[in-house]
PDB file of C-alpha atoms in Angstrom:
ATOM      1  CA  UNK A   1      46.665  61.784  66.936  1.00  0.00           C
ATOM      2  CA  UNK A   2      49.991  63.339  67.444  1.00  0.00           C
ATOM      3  CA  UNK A   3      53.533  62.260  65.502  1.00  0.00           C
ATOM      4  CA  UNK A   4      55.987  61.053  68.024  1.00  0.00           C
ATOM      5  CA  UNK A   5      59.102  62.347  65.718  1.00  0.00           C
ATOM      6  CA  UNK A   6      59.470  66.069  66.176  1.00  0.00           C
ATOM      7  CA  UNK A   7      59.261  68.730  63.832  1.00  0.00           C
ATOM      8  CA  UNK A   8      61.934  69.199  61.385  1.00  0.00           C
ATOM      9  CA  UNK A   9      62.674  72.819  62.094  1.00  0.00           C
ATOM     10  CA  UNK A  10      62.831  71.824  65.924  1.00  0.00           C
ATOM     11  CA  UNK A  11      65.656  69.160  64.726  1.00  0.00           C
ATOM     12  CA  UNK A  12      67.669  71.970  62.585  1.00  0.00           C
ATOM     13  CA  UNK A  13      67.826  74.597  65.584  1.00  0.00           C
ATOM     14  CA  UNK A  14      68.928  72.171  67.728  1.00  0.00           C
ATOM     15  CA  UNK A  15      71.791  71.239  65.949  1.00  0.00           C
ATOM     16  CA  UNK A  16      72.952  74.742  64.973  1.00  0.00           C
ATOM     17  CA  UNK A  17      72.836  75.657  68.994  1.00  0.00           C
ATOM     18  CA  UNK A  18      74.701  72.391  69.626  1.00  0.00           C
ATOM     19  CA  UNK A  19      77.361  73.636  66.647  1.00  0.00           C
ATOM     20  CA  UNK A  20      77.536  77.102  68.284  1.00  0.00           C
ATOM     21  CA  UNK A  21      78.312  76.019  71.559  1.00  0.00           C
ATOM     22  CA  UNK A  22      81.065  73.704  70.984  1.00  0.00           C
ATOM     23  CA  UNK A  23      82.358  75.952  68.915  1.00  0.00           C
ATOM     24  CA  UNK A  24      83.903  77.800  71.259  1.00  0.00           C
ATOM     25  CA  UNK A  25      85.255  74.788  73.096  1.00  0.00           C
ATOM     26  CA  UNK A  26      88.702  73.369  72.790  1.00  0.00           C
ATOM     27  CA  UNK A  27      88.349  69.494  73.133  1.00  0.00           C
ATOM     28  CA  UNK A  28      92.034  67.935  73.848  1.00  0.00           C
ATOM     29  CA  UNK A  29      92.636  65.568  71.227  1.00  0.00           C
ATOM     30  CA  UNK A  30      91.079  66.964  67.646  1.00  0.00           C
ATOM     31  CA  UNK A  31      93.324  69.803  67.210  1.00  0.00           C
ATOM     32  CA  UNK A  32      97.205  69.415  67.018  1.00  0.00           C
ATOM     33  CA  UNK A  33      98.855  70.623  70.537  1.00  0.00           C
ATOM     34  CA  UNK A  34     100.500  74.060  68.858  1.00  0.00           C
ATOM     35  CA  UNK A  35     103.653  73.123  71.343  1.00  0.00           C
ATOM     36  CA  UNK A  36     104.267  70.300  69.289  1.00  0.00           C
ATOM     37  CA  UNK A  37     103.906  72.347  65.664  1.00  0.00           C
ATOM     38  CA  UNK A  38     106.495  74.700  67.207  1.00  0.00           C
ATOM     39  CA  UNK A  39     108.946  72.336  67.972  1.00  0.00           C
ATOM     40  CA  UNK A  40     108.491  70.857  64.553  1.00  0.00           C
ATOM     41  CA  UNK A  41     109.300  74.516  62.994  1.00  0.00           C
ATOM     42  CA  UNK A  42     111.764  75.130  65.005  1.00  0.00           C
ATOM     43  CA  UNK A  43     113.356  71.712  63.901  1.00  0.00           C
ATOM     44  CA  UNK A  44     113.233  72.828  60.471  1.00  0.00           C
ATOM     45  CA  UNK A  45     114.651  76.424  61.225  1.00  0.00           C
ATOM     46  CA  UNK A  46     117.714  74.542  62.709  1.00  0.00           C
ATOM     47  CA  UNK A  47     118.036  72.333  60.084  1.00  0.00           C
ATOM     48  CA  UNK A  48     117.818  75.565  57.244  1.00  0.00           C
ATOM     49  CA  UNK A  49     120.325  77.158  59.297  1.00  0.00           C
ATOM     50  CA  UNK A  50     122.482  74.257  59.249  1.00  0.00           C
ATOM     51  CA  UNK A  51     122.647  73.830  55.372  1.00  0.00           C
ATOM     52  CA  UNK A  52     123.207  77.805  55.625  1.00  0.00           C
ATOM     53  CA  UNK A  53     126.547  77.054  57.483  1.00  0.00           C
ATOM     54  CA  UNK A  54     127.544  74.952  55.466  1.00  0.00           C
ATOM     55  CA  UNK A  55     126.839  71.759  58.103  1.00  0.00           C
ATOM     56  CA  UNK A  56     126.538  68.563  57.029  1.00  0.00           C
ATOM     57  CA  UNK A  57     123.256  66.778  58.390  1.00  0.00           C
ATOM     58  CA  UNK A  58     125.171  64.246  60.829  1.00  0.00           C
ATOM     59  CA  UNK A  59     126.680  67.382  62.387  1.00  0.00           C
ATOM     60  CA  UNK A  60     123.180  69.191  62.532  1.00  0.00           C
ATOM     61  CA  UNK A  61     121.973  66.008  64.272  1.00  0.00           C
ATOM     62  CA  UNK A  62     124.463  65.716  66.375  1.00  0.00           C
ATOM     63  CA  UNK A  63     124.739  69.456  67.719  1.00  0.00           C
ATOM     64  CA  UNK A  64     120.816  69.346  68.398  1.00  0.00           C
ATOM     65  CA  UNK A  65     119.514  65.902  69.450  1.00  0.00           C
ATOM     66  CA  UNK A  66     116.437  66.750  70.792  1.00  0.00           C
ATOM     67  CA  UNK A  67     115.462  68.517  67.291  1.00  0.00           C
ATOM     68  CA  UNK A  68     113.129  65.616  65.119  1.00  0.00           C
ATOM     69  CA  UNK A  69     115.043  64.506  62.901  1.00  0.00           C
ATOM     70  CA  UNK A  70     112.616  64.716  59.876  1.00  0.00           C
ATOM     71  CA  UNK A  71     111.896  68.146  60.662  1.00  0.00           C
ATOM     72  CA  UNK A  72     115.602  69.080  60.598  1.00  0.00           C
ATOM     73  CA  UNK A  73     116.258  67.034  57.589  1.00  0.00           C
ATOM     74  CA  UNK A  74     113.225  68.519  55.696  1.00  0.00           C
ATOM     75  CA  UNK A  75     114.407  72.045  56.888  1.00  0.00           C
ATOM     76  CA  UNK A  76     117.796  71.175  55.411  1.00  0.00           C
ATOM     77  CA  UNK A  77     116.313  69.726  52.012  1.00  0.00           C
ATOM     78  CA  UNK A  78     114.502  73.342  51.462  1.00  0.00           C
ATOM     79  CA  UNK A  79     117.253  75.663  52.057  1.00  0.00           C
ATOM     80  CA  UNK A  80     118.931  73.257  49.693  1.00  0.00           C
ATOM     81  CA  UNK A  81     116.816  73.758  47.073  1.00  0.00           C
ATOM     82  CA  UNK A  82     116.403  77.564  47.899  1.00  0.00           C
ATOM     83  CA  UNK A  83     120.323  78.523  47.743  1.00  0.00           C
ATOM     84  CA  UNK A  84     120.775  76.456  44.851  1.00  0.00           C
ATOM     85  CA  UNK A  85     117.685  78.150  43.138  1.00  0.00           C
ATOM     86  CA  UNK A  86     118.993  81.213  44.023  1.00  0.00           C
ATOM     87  CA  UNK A  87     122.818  80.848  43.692  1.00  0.00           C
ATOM     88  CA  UNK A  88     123.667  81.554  46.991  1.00  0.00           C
ATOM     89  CA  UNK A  89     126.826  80.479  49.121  1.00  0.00           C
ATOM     90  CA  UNK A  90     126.761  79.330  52.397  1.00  0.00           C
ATOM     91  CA  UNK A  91     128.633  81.267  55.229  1.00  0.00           C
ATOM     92  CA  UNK A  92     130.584  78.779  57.453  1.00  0.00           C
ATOM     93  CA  UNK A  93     129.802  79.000  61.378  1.00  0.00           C
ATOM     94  CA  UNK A  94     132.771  79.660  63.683  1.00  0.00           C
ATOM     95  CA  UNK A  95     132.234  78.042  66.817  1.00  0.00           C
ATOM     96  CA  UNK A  96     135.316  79.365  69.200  1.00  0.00           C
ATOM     97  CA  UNK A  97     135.286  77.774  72.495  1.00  0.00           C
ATOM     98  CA  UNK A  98     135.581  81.223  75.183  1.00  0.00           C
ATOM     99  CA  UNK A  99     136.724  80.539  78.761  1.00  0.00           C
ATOM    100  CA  UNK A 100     133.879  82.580  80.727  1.00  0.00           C
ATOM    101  CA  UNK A 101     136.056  85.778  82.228  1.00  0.00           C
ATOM    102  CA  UNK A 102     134.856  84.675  85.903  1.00  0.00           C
ATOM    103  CA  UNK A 103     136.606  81.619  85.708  1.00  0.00           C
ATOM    104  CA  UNK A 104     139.794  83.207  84.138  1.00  0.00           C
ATOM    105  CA  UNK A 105     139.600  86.017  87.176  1.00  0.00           C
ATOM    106  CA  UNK A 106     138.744  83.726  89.998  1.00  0.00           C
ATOM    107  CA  UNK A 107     141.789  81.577  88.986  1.00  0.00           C
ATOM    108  CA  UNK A 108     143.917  84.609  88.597  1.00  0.00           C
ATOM    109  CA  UNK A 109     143.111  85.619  92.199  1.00  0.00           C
ATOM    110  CA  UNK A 110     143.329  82.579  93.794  1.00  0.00           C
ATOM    111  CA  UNK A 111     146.661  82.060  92.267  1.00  0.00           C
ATOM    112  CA  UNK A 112     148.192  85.848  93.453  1.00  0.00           C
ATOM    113  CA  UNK A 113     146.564  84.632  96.828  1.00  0.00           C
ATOM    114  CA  UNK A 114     148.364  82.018  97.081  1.00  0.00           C
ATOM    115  CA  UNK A 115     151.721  83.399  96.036  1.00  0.00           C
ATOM    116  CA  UNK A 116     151.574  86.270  98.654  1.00  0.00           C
ATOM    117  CA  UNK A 117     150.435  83.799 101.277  1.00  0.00           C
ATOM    118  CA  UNK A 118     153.372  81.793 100.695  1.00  0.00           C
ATOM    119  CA  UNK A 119     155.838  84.776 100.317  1.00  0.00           C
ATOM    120  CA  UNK A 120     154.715  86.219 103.836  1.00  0.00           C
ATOM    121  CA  UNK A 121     155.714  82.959 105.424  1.00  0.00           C
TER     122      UNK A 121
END
C-alpha cells in the first residue's frame, strides 16, 4: 500500500520554487512605499537645515507645513547634537523678499505708456 503524505524531498523543492518565485515579486503592502521614506528624509534634512540657520522649530514648522513634524523635529535634535559635538556656529538665513524684474518692467512701461498717451492729448 502506498502513503498518502508525499515525500519529504518533494515537500522541500516545492517550497524553495515557491520562495524563488515570489521573490522577485513586489506585493503592495509588506515593504514600506520608498515615496513615503523620502519624504520622511527629506523632513529631517529640512529640519537639520533649520537648526543650521539658526531657526527655531516653530519657525521650521511654520515655513514647511507639509514636512512631518517628527521627522523635522528629529532632524533638528541631530544637527543639535552634531554642532554642539563639534563646536560649530550656525549661519543665519537671509530671506530678502525680491520683486520679480517682469513685474518691475511691465509696471515701468505701462506707466511711460500712460504718461505719453496723456501728453499727446
Amino acid at each position: 500500500m502506498r502513503s498518502r503524505h508525499p515525500h519529504p524531498a518533494l515537500l522541500k523543492a516545492f517550497a524553495v520554487s515557491a520562495v524563488l518565485l515570489l521573490a522577485g515579486c513586489e506585493i503592495p503592502g509588506i515593504w514600506p512605499d520608498p515615496r513615503i521614506a523620502q519624504r520622511e528624509e527629506e523632513s529631517k534634512a529640512i529640519g537639520g537645515a533649520c537648526r543650521h540657520a539658526l531657526r527655531g522649530l516653530e519657525d521650521c514648522y511654520t515655513l514647511n507645513p507639509k514636512a512631518s513634524k517628527a521627522s523635522v523635529f528629529a532632524g533638528w535634535k541631530e544637527m543639535d547634537a552634531y554642532m554642539r559635538e563639534n563646536k560649530l556656529e550656525g549661519s543665519p538665513s537671509v530671506i530678502e523678499k525680491t520683486d520679480k524684474p517682469e513685474k518691475k518692467a511691465a509696471s515701468a512701461s505701462a506707466s511711460t505708456d500712460s504718461k505719453s498717451a496723456s501728453a499727446k492729448h
